[in-house]
């Protein structure tokens, strides 16, 4: 997302806990593009993370918010500690909800048009074993964006969620999925980001990739939910079981 926007000449505020990596990408993007970048070193597990980000967003007069962060460990639910669940809820739900709320109120108070883009996942369409809590939080993001798409549109604030399938991010690769039978169509991070930004505001829910759109159609429109859940859970069970 940062590379895409930088190439369009958009100044950025980048927030992350990985300070060195954030500084490296900042130096690279500023050198390649005539833009200015402000960085915010913040742990999204902190209860006041949204305040730190909003402070920079207000100072820099930001009008586009992209929340592209999640904890997504593949693990049996009963093997997950309560501390890990707390971290997942804070990053995937609480901080996201607070920053979206604060950003929307800021735009409304300033009577400014803007946009909010959230990242969801095909995992959020159904209850999925081994990623049960993660899948539930992605369903939350999907429903939040869908509601706000309609509620904030009269204010000139575009809200969308991008539902992504298997994406070649480092996080996904680190899960070491094992494929049997049909291998899912893997998208690059650039493809997903390009599509999501292009579709922002035109649809409440946009699904990146033909394969993902086809899966979405069959899982939600063709198959009964019970059968869809059984098939999806069989697939993920083979990938990570």
PDB file of C-alpha atoms in Angstrom:
ATOM      1  CA  UNK A   1       0.000   0.000   0.000  1.00  0.00           C
ATOM      2  CA  UNK A   2       2.764   2.418   0.912  1.00  0.00           C
ATOM      3  CA  UNK A   3       4.608   1.806  -2.373  1.00  0.00           C
ATOM      4  CA  UNK A   4       1.434   2.238  -4.430  1.00  0.00           C
ATOM      5  CA  UNK A   5       0.488   5.527  -2.791  1.00  0.00           C
ATOM      6  CA  UNK A   6       4.050   6.843  -2.813  1.00  0.00           C
ATOM      7  CA  UNK A   7       4.238   6.286  -6.568  1.00  0.00           C
ATOM      8  CA  UNK A   8       1.087   8.401  -6.888  1.00  0.00           C
ATOM      9  CA  UNK A   9       2.818  11.245  -5.025  1.00  0.00           C
ATOM     10  CA  UNK A  10       0.867  10.830  -1.792  1.00  0.00           C
ATOM     11  CA  UNK A  11       2.560  11.861   1.462  1.00  0.00           C
ATOM     12  CA  UNK A  12       2.338   9.149   4.095  1.00  0.00           C
ATOM     13  CA  UNK A  13       2.147   8.419   7.795  1.00  0.00           C
ATOM     14  CA  UNK A  14       3.388   4.879   8.423  1.00  0.00           C
ATOM     15  CA  UNK A  15       2.792   3.167  11.765  1.00  0.00           C
ATOM     16  CA  UNK A  16       4.458  -0.058  12.837  1.00  0.00           C
ATOM     17  CA  UNK A  17       6.217  -1.699  15.765  1.00  0.00           C
ATOM     18  CA  UNK A  18       9.234  -2.757  13.631  1.00  0.00           C
ATOM     19  CA  UNK A  19      11.293   0.436  13.816  1.00  0.00           C
ATOM     20  CA  UNK A  20      14.270  -0.577  11.664  1.00  0.00           C
ATOM     21  CA  UNK A  21      12.127  -2.004   8.878  1.00  0.00           C
ATOM     22  CA  UNK A  22       9.927   1.082   8.949  1.00  0.00           C
ATOM     23  CA  UNK A  23      12.937   3.382   8.643  1.00  0.00           C
ATOM     24  CA  UNK A  24      14.315   1.341   5.731  1.00  0.00           C
ATOM     25  CA  UNK A  25      11.086   1.501   3.717  1.00  0.00           C
ATOM     26  CA  UNK A  26      10.784   5.215   4.506  1.00  0.00           C
ATOM     27  CA  UNK A  27      14.262   5.994   3.194  1.00  0.00           C
ATOM     28  CA  UNK A  28      13.579   3.942   0.074  1.00  0.00           C
ATOM     29  CA  UNK A  29      10.195   5.489  -0.722  1.00  0.00           C
ATOM     30  CA  UNK A  30      11.336   9.057  -0.086  1.00  0.00           C
ATOM     31  CA  UNK A  31      14.359   8.517  -2.325  1.00  0.00           C
ATOM     32  CA  UNK A  32      12.326   7.023  -5.173  1.00  0.00           C
ATOM     33  CA  UNK A  33       9.372   9.404  -4.946  1.00  0.00           C
ATOM     34  CA  UNK A  34       9.037  13.113  -4.238  1.00  0.00           C
ATOM     35  CA  UNK A  35       7.035  12.640  -1.055  1.00  0.00           C
ATOM     36  CA  UNK A  36       7.336  13.155   2.691  1.00  0.00           C
ATOM     37  CA  UNK A  37       6.824  10.352   5.202  1.00  0.00           C
ATOM     38  CA  UNK A  38       6.217  10.577   8.932  1.00  0.00           C
ATOM     39  CA  UNK A  39       6.728   7.393  10.923  1.00  0.00           C
ATOM     40  CA  UNK A  40       5.041   6.363  14.151  1.00  0.00           C
ATOM     41  CA  UNK A  41       6.640   3.583  16.169  1.00  0.00           C
ATOM     42  CA  UNK A  42       3.746   1.956  17.957  1.00  0.00           C
ATOM     43  CA  UNK A  43       2.670  -1.462  19.184  1.00  0.00           C
ATOM     44  CA  UNK A  44      -0.932  -2.032  18.154  1.00  0.00           C
ATOM     45  CA  UNK A  45      -1.375  -4.236  21.215  1.00  0.00           C
ATOM     46  CA  UNK A  46      -1.170  -1.106  23.386  1.00  0.00           C
ATOM     47  CA  UNK A  47      -4.554   0.232  24.470  1.00  0.00           C
ATOM     48  CA  UNK A  48      -3.559   3.799  23.512  1.00  0.00           C
ATOM     49  CA  UNK A  49      -2.073   2.913  20.108  1.00  0.00           C
ATOM     50  CA  UNK A  50      -4.912   4.661  18.292  1.00  0.00           C
ATOM     51  CA  UNK A  51      -4.142   7.935  20.085  1.00  0.00           C
ATOM     52  CA  UNK A  52      -0.501   7.896  18.955  1.00  0.00           C
ATOM     53  CA  UNK A  53      -1.501   7.225  15.351  1.00  0.00           C
ATOM     54  CA  UNK A  54      -4.288   9.800  15.359  1.00  0.00           C
ATOM     55  CA  UNK A  55      -1.931  12.437  16.732  1.00  0.00           C
ATOM     56  CA  UNK A  56       0.254  12.083  13.654  1.00  0.00           C
ATOM     57  CA  UNK A  57      -2.736  11.731  11.313  1.00  0.00           C
ATOM     58  CA  UNK A  58      -4.233  15.013  12.532  1.00  0.00           C
ATOM     59  CA  UNK A  59      -0.904  16.865  12.383  1.00  0.00           C
ATOM     60  CA  UNK A  60      -0.312  15.700   8.799  1.00  0.00           C
ATOM     61  CA  UNK A  61      -3.940  16.280   7.755  1.00  0.00           C
ATOM     62  CA  UNK A  62      -4.441  12.678   6.632  1.00  0.00           C
ATOM     63  CA  UNK A  63      -7.639  11.859   4.782  1.00  0.00           C
ATOM     64  CA  UNK A  64      -7.083   8.183   3.994  1.00  0.00           C
ATOM     65  CA  UNK A  65      -6.778   5.438   6.615  1.00  0.00           C
ATOM     66  CA  UNK A  66      -5.649   1.928   5.736  1.00  0.00           C
ATOM     67  CA  UNK A  67      -5.679  -0.621   8.555  1.00  0.00           C
ATOM     68  CA  UNK A  68      -3.555  -3.486   7.291  1.00  0.00           C
ATOM     69  CA  UNK A  69      -2.497  -5.300  10.430  1.00  0.00           C
ATOM     70  CA  UNK A  70      -3.481  -8.552  12.090  1.00  0.00           C
ATOM     71  CA  UNK A  71      -2.239 -11.364  14.288  1.00  0.00           C
ATOM     72  CA  UNK A  72      -2.907 -14.589  12.412  1.00  0.00           C
ATOM     73  CA  UNK A  73      -1.147 -17.547  14.002  1.00  0.00           C
ATOM     74  CA  UNK A  74      -2.222 -20.996  12.799  1.00  0.00           C
ATOM     75  CA  UNK A  75      -2.800 -23.010  15.951  1.00  0.00           C
ATOM     76  CA  UNK A  76      -5.343 -25.218  17.668  1.00  0.00           C
ATOM     77  CA  UNK A  77      -7.726 -23.065  19.691  1.00  0.00           C
ATOM     78  CA  UNK A  78      -7.119 -25.052  22.890  1.00  0.00           C
ATOM     79  CA  UNK A  79      -3.344 -24.618  22.463  1.00  0.00           C
ATOM     80  CA  UNK A  80      -3.678 -20.826  22.392  1.00  0.00           C
ATOM     81  CA  UNK A  81      -2.992 -18.952  25.628  1.00  0.00           C
ATOM     82  CA  UNK A  82      -5.290 -16.263  26.982  1.00  0.00           C
ATOM     83  CA  UNK A  83      -2.457 -13.745  26.595  1.00  0.00           C
ATOM     84  CA  UNK A  84      -2.233 -14.602  22.903  1.00  0.00           C
ATOM     85  CA  UNK A  85      -5.991 -14.205  22.569  1.00  0.00           C
ATOM     86  CA  UNK A  86      -5.805 -10.816  24.285  1.00  0.00           C
ATOM     87  CA  UNK A  87      -3.127  -9.666  21.828  1.00  0.00           C
ATOM     88  CA  UNK A  88      -5.143 -10.917  18.864  1.00  0.00           C
ATOM     89  CA  UNK A  89      -8.282  -9.130  20.045  1.00  0.00           C
ATOM     90  CA  UNK A  90      -6.383  -5.903  20.677  1.00  0.00           C
ATOM     91  CA  UNK A  91      -4.735  -5.772  17.254  1.00  0.00           C
ATOM     92  CA  UNK A  92      -7.467  -7.299  15.103  1.00  0.00           C
ATOM     93  CA  UNK A  93     -10.480  -5.739  16.788  1.00  0.00           C
ATOM     94  CA  UNK A  94      -9.997  -3.131  19.513  1.00  0.00           C
ATOM     95  CA  UNK A  95      -7.265  -0.926  18.026  1.00  0.00           C
ATOM     96  CA  UNK A  96      -8.824  -1.205  14.583  1.00  0.00           C
ATOM     97  CA  UNK A  97     -12.243  -0.179  15.894  1.00  0.00           C
ATOM     98  CA  UNK A  98     -10.827   2.731  17.910  1.00  0.00           C
ATOM     99  CA  UNK A  99      -8.708   4.143  15.076  1.00  0.00           C
ATOM    100  CA  UNK A 100     -11.563   3.858  12.575  1.00  0.00           C
ATOM    101  CA  UNK A 101     -13.903   5.599  15.025  1.00  0.00           C
ATOM    102  CA  UNK A 102     -11.420   8.391  15.785  1.00  0.00           C
ATOM    103  CA  UNK A 103     -10.538   8.897  12.118  1.00  0.00           C
ATOM    104  CA  UNK A 104     -14.173   9.019  10.995  1.00  0.00           C
ATOM    105  CA  UNK A 105     -15.033  11.536  13.721  1.00  0.00           C
ATOM    106  CA  UNK A 106     -12.033  13.663  12.752  1.00  0.00           C
ATOM    107  CA  UNK A 107     -13.119  13.825   9.109  1.00  0.00           C
ATOM    108  CA  UNK A 108     -16.708  14.565  10.118  1.00  0.00           C
ATOM    109  CA  UNK A 109     -15.702  17.360  12.508  1.00  0.00           C
ATOM    110  CA  UNK A 110     -13.451  18.923   9.853  1.00  0.00           C
ATOM    111  CA  UNK A 111     -16.152  18.404   7.204  1.00  0.00           C
ATOM    112  CA  UNK A 112     -13.541  16.726   5.034  1.00  0.00           C
ATOM    113  CA  UNK A 113     -14.030  13.974   2.503  1.00  0.00           C
ATOM    114  CA  UNK A 114     -11.812  10.934   2.864  1.00  0.00           C
ATOM    115  CA  UNK A 115     -11.525   7.178   2.857  1.00  0.00           C
ATOM    116  CA  UNK A 116     -11.145   4.185   5.152  1.00  0.00           C
ATOM    117  CA  UNK A 117      -9.896   0.816   3.871  1.00  0.00           C
ATOM    118  CA  UNK A 118      -9.888  -2.320   6.008  1.00  0.00           C
ATOM    119  CA  UNK A 119      -8.356  -5.679   5.153  1.00  0.00           C
ATOM    120  CA  UNK A 120     -10.398  -8.833   5.629  1.00  0.00           C
ATOM    121  CA  UNK A 121      -9.921 -12.410   4.483  1.00  0.00           C
ATOM    122  CA  UNK A 122     -11.751 -15.320   2.931  1.00  0.00           C
ATOM    123  CA  UNK A 123     -11.167 -16.982   6.299  1.00  0.00           C
ATOM    124  CA  UNK A 124     -13.789 -14.618   7.716  1.00  0.00           C
ATOM    125  CA  UNK A 125     -16.583 -16.014   5.561  1.00  0.00           C
ATOM    126  CA  UNK A 126     -16.965 -19.197   7.616  1.00  0.00           C
ATOM    127  CA  UNK A 127     -15.867 -20.616  10.937  1.00  0.00           C
ATOM    128  CA  UNK A 128     -12.422 -22.062  10.188  1.00  0.00           C
ATOM    129  CA  UNK A 129     -10.548 -24.543  12.342  1.00  0.00           C
ATOM    130  CA  UNK A 130      -6.947 -23.795  13.340  1.00  0.00           C
ATOM    131  CA  UNK A 131      -7.556 -20.070  12.734  1.00  0.00           C
ATOM    132  CA  UNK A 132     -10.816 -19.818  14.680  1.00  0.00           C
ATOM    133  CA  UNK A 133     -10.159 -16.546  16.497  1.00  0.00           C
ATOM    134  CA  UNK A 134      -8.460 -14.917  13.504  1.00  0.00           C
ATOM    135  CA  UNK A 135     -11.345 -15.882  11.208  1.00  0.00           C
ATOM    136  CA  UNK A 136     -13.839 -14.430  13.674  1.00  0.00           C
ATOM    137  CA  UNK A 137     -11.985 -11.101  13.778  1.00  0.00           C
ATOM    138  CA  UNK A 138     -11.888 -10.939   9.986  1.00  0.00           C
ATOM    139  CA  UNK A 139     -15.658 -11.378   9.936  1.00  0.00           C
ATOM    140  CA  UNK A 140     -15.769  -8.419  12.336  1.00  0.00           C
ATOM    141  CA  UNK A 141     -13.729  -6.237   9.962  1.00  0.00           C
ATOM    142  CA  UNK A 142     -15.942  -7.214   7.058  1.00  0.00           C
ATOM    143  CA  UNK A 143     -19.161  -6.335   8.874  1.00  0.00           C
ATOM    144  CA  UNK A 144     -17.750  -3.102  10.305  1.00  0.00           C
ATOM    145  CA  UNK A 145     -16.701  -1.831   6.883  1.00  0.00           C
ATOM    146  CA  UNK A 146     -19.972  -2.878   5.270  1.00  0.00           C
ATOM    147  CA  UNK A 147     -21.995  -0.941   7.835  1.00  0.00           C
ATOM    148  CA  UNK A 148     -19.811   2.164   7.680  1.00  0.00           C
ATOM    149  CA  UNK A 149     -19.809   2.105   3.872  1.00  0.00           C
ATOM    150  CA  UNK A 150     -23.490   3.038   4.012  1.00  0.00           C
ATOM    151  CA  UNK A 151     -23.446   5.176   7.166  1.00  0.00           C
ATOM    152  CA  UNK A 152     -20.518   7.429   6.231  1.00  0.00           C
ATOM    153  CA  UNK A 153     -21.119   7.800   2.495  1.00  0.00           C
ATOM    154  CA  UNK A 154     -23.455  10.819   2.989  1.00  0.00           C
ATOM    155  CA  UNK A 155     -20.526  12.534   4.731  1.00  0.00           C
ATOM    156  CA  UNK A 156     -18.256  11.997   1.733  1.00  0.00           C
ATOM    157  CA  UNK A 157     -16.260   9.281   3.497  1.00  0.00           C
ATOM    158  CA  UNK A 158     -15.652   6.174   1.389  1.00  0.00           C
ATOM    159  CA  UNK A 159     -15.351   2.907   3.334  1.00  0.00           C
ATOM    160  CA  UNK A 160     -14.505  -0.489   1.884  1.00  0.00           C
ATOM    161  CA  UNK A 161     -13.058  -3.793   2.986  1.00  0.00           C
ATOM    162  CA  UNK A 162     -10.851  -5.926   0.782  1.00  0.00           C
ATOM    163  CA  UNK A 163     -11.345  -9.656   1.179  1.00  0.00           C
ATOM    164  CA  UNK A 164      -8.119 -11.344   0.174  1.00  0.00           C
ATOM    165  CA  UNK A 165      -7.447 -15.008  -0.398  1.00  0.00           C
ATOM    166  CA  UNK A 166      -4.020 -16.616  -0.202  1.00  0.00           C
ATOM    167  CA  UNK A 167      -1.503 -13.788  -0.589  1.00  0.00           C
ATOM    168  CA  UNK A 168       2.273 -14.068  -0.898  1.00  0.00           C
ATOM    169  CA  UNK A 169       2.973 -12.049   2.223  1.00  0.00           C
ATOM    170  CA  UNK A 170       5.746 -13.117   4.570  1.00  0.00           C
ATOM    171  CA  UNK A 171       3.145 -13.817   7.234  1.00  0.00           C
ATOM    172  CA  UNK A 172       1.368 -16.314   4.972  1.00  0.00           C
ATOM    173  CA  UNK A 173       4.593 -17.952   3.814  1.00  0.00           C
ATOM    174  CA  UNK A 174       5.711 -18.373   7.431  1.00  0.00           C
ATOM    175  CA  UNK A 175       2.687 -20.614   8.092  1.00  0.00           C
ATOM    176  CA  UNK A 176       4.228 -23.150   5.667  1.00  0.00           C
ATOM    177  CA  UNK A 177       0.995 -24.363   4.049  1.00  0.00           C
ATOM    178  CA  UNK A 178       0.997 -27.818   2.472  1.00  0.00           C
ATOM    179  CA  UNK A 179      -1.088 -28.206  -0.650  1.00  0.00           C
ATOM    180  CA  UNK A 180      -2.823 -31.358  -1.797  1.00  0.00           C
ATOM    181  CA  UNK A 181      -4.961 -31.498  -4.917  1.00  0.00           C
ATOM    182  CA  UNK A 182      -5.885 -28.051  -6.217  1.00  0.00           C
ATOM    183  CA  UNK A 183      -3.482 -25.300  -5.149  1.00  0.00           C
ATOM    184  CA  UNK A 184      -5.118 -21.926  -4.473  1.00  0.00           C
ATOM    185  CA  UNK A 185      -4.284 -19.033  -6.766  1.00  0.00           C
ATOM    186  CA  UNK A 186      -1.654 -17.032  -4.923  1.00  0.00           C
ATOM    187  CA  UNK A 187      -1.701 -13.271  -5.363  1.00  0.00           C
ATOM    188  CA  UNK A 188       1.173 -10.900  -4.812  1.00  0.00           C
ATOM    189  CA  UNK A 189       0.864  -8.214  -2.142  1.00  0.00           C
ATOM    190  CA  UNK A 190       1.100  -5.602  -4.911  1.00  0.00           C
ATOM    191  CA  UNK A 191      -1.868  -7.099  -6.778  1.00  0.00           C
ATOM    192  CA  UNK A 192      -4.042  -7.080  -3.685  1.00  0.00           C
ATOM    193  CA  UNK A 193      -3.102  -3.515  -2.734  1.00  0.00           C
ATOM    194  CA  UNK A 194      -3.631  -2.202  -6.269  1.00  0.00           C
ATOM    195  CA  UNK A 195      -7.067  -3.787  -6.489  1.00  0.00           C
ATOM    196  CA  UNK A 196      -8.157  -2.652  -3.023  1.00  0.00           C
ATOM    197  CA  UNK A 197      -7.191   0.981  -3.668  1.00  0.00           C
ATOM    198  CA  UNK A 198      -8.850   0.934  -7.070  1.00  0.00           C
ATOM    199  CA  UNK A 199     -12.122  -0.364  -5.612  1.00  0.00           C
ATOM    200  CA  UNK A 200     -12.174   1.855  -2.510  1.00  0.00           C
ATOM    201  CA  UNK A 201     -15.572   3.525  -2.243  1.00  0.00           C
ATOM    202  CA  UNK A 202     -17.152   1.807  -5.225  1.00  0.00           C
ATOM    203  CA  UNK A 203     -18.107  -1.281  -3.214  1.00  0.00           C
ATOM    204  CA  UNK A 204     -18.484  -2.037   0.471  1.00  0.00           C
ATOM    205  CA  UNK A 205     -16.829  -5.417  -0.076  1.00  0.00           C
ATOM    206  CA  UNK A 206     -14.253  -6.047  -2.792  1.00  0.00           C
ATOM    207  CA  UNK A 207     -12.680  -9.452  -3.323  1.00  0.00           C
ATOM    208  CA  UNK A 208      -9.217  -9.508  -4.859  1.00  0.00           C
ATOM    209  CA  UNK A 209      -8.405 -12.174  -7.426  1.00  0.00           C
ATOM    210  CA  UNK A 210     -10.613 -14.219  -9.753  1.00  0.00           C
ATOM    211  CA  UNK A 211     -10.027 -17.415  -7.765  1.00  0.00           C
ATOM    212  CA  UNK A 212     -11.082 -15.693  -4.523  1.00  0.00           C
ATOM    213  CA  UNK A 213     -14.208 -14.268  -6.157  1.00  0.00           C
ATOM    214  CA  UNK A 214     -15.074 -17.731  -7.470  1.00  0.00           C
ATOM    215  CA  UNK A 215     -14.562 -19.290  -4.034  1.00  0.00           C
ATOM    216  CA  UNK A 216     -16.685 -16.567  -2.463  1.00  0.00           C
ATOM    217  CA  UNK A 217     -19.486 -17.217  -4.954  1.00  0.00           C
ATOM    218  CA  UNK A 218     -19.585 -20.948  -4.338  1.00  0.00           C
ATOM    219  CA  UNK A 219     -19.164 -20.748  -0.561  1.00  0.00           C
ATOM    220  CA  UNK A 220     -21.836 -18.092  -0.050  1.00  0.00           C
ATOM    221  CA  UNK A 221     -24.194 -18.339  -3.033  1.00  0.00           C
ATOM    222  CA  UNK A 222     -24.198 -21.927  -4.312  1.00  0.00           C
ATOM    223  CA  UNK A 223     -23.476 -24.270  -1.417  1.00  0.00           C
ATOM    224  CA  UNK A 224     -25.515 -24.538   1.796  1.00  0.00           C
ATOM    225  CA  UNK A 225     -23.509 -23.038   4.658  1.00  0.00           C
ATOM    226  CA  UNK A 226     -23.151 -26.413   6.396  1.00  0.00           C
ATOM    227  CA  UNK A 227     -21.579 -27.965   3.303  1.00  0.00           C
ATOM    228  CA  UNK A 228     -19.435 -24.905   2.578  1.00  0.00           C
ATOM    229  CA  UNK A 229     -18.050 -24.976   6.132  1.00  0.00           C
ATOM    230  CA  UNK A 230     -17.313 -28.698   5.900  1.00  0.00           C
ATOM    231  CA  UNK A 231     -15.405 -28.284   2.620  1.00  0.00           C
ATOM    232  CA  UNK A 232     -13.464 -25.209   3.786  1.00  0.00           C
ATOM    233  CA  UNK A 233     -12.488 -26.861   7.062  1.00  0.00           C
ATOM    234  CA  UNK A 234     -11.392 -30.015   5.261  1.00  0.00           C
ATOM    235  CA  UNK A 235      -9.128 -27.941   3.021  1.00  0.00           C
ATOM    236  CA  UNK A 236      -7.495 -25.998   5.856  1.00  0.00           C
ATOM    237  CA  UNK A 237      -7.189 -29.176   7.903  1.00  0.00           C
ATOM    238  CA  UNK A 238      -5.133 -30.751   5.127  1.00  0.00           C
ATOM    239  CA  UNK A 239      -3.039 -27.590   4.712  1.00  0.00           C
ATOM    240  CA  UNK A 240      -2.066 -27.371   8.356  1.00  0.00           C
ATOM    241  CA  UNK A 241      -3.203 -30.574  10.057  1.00  0.00           C
TER     242      UNK A 241
END
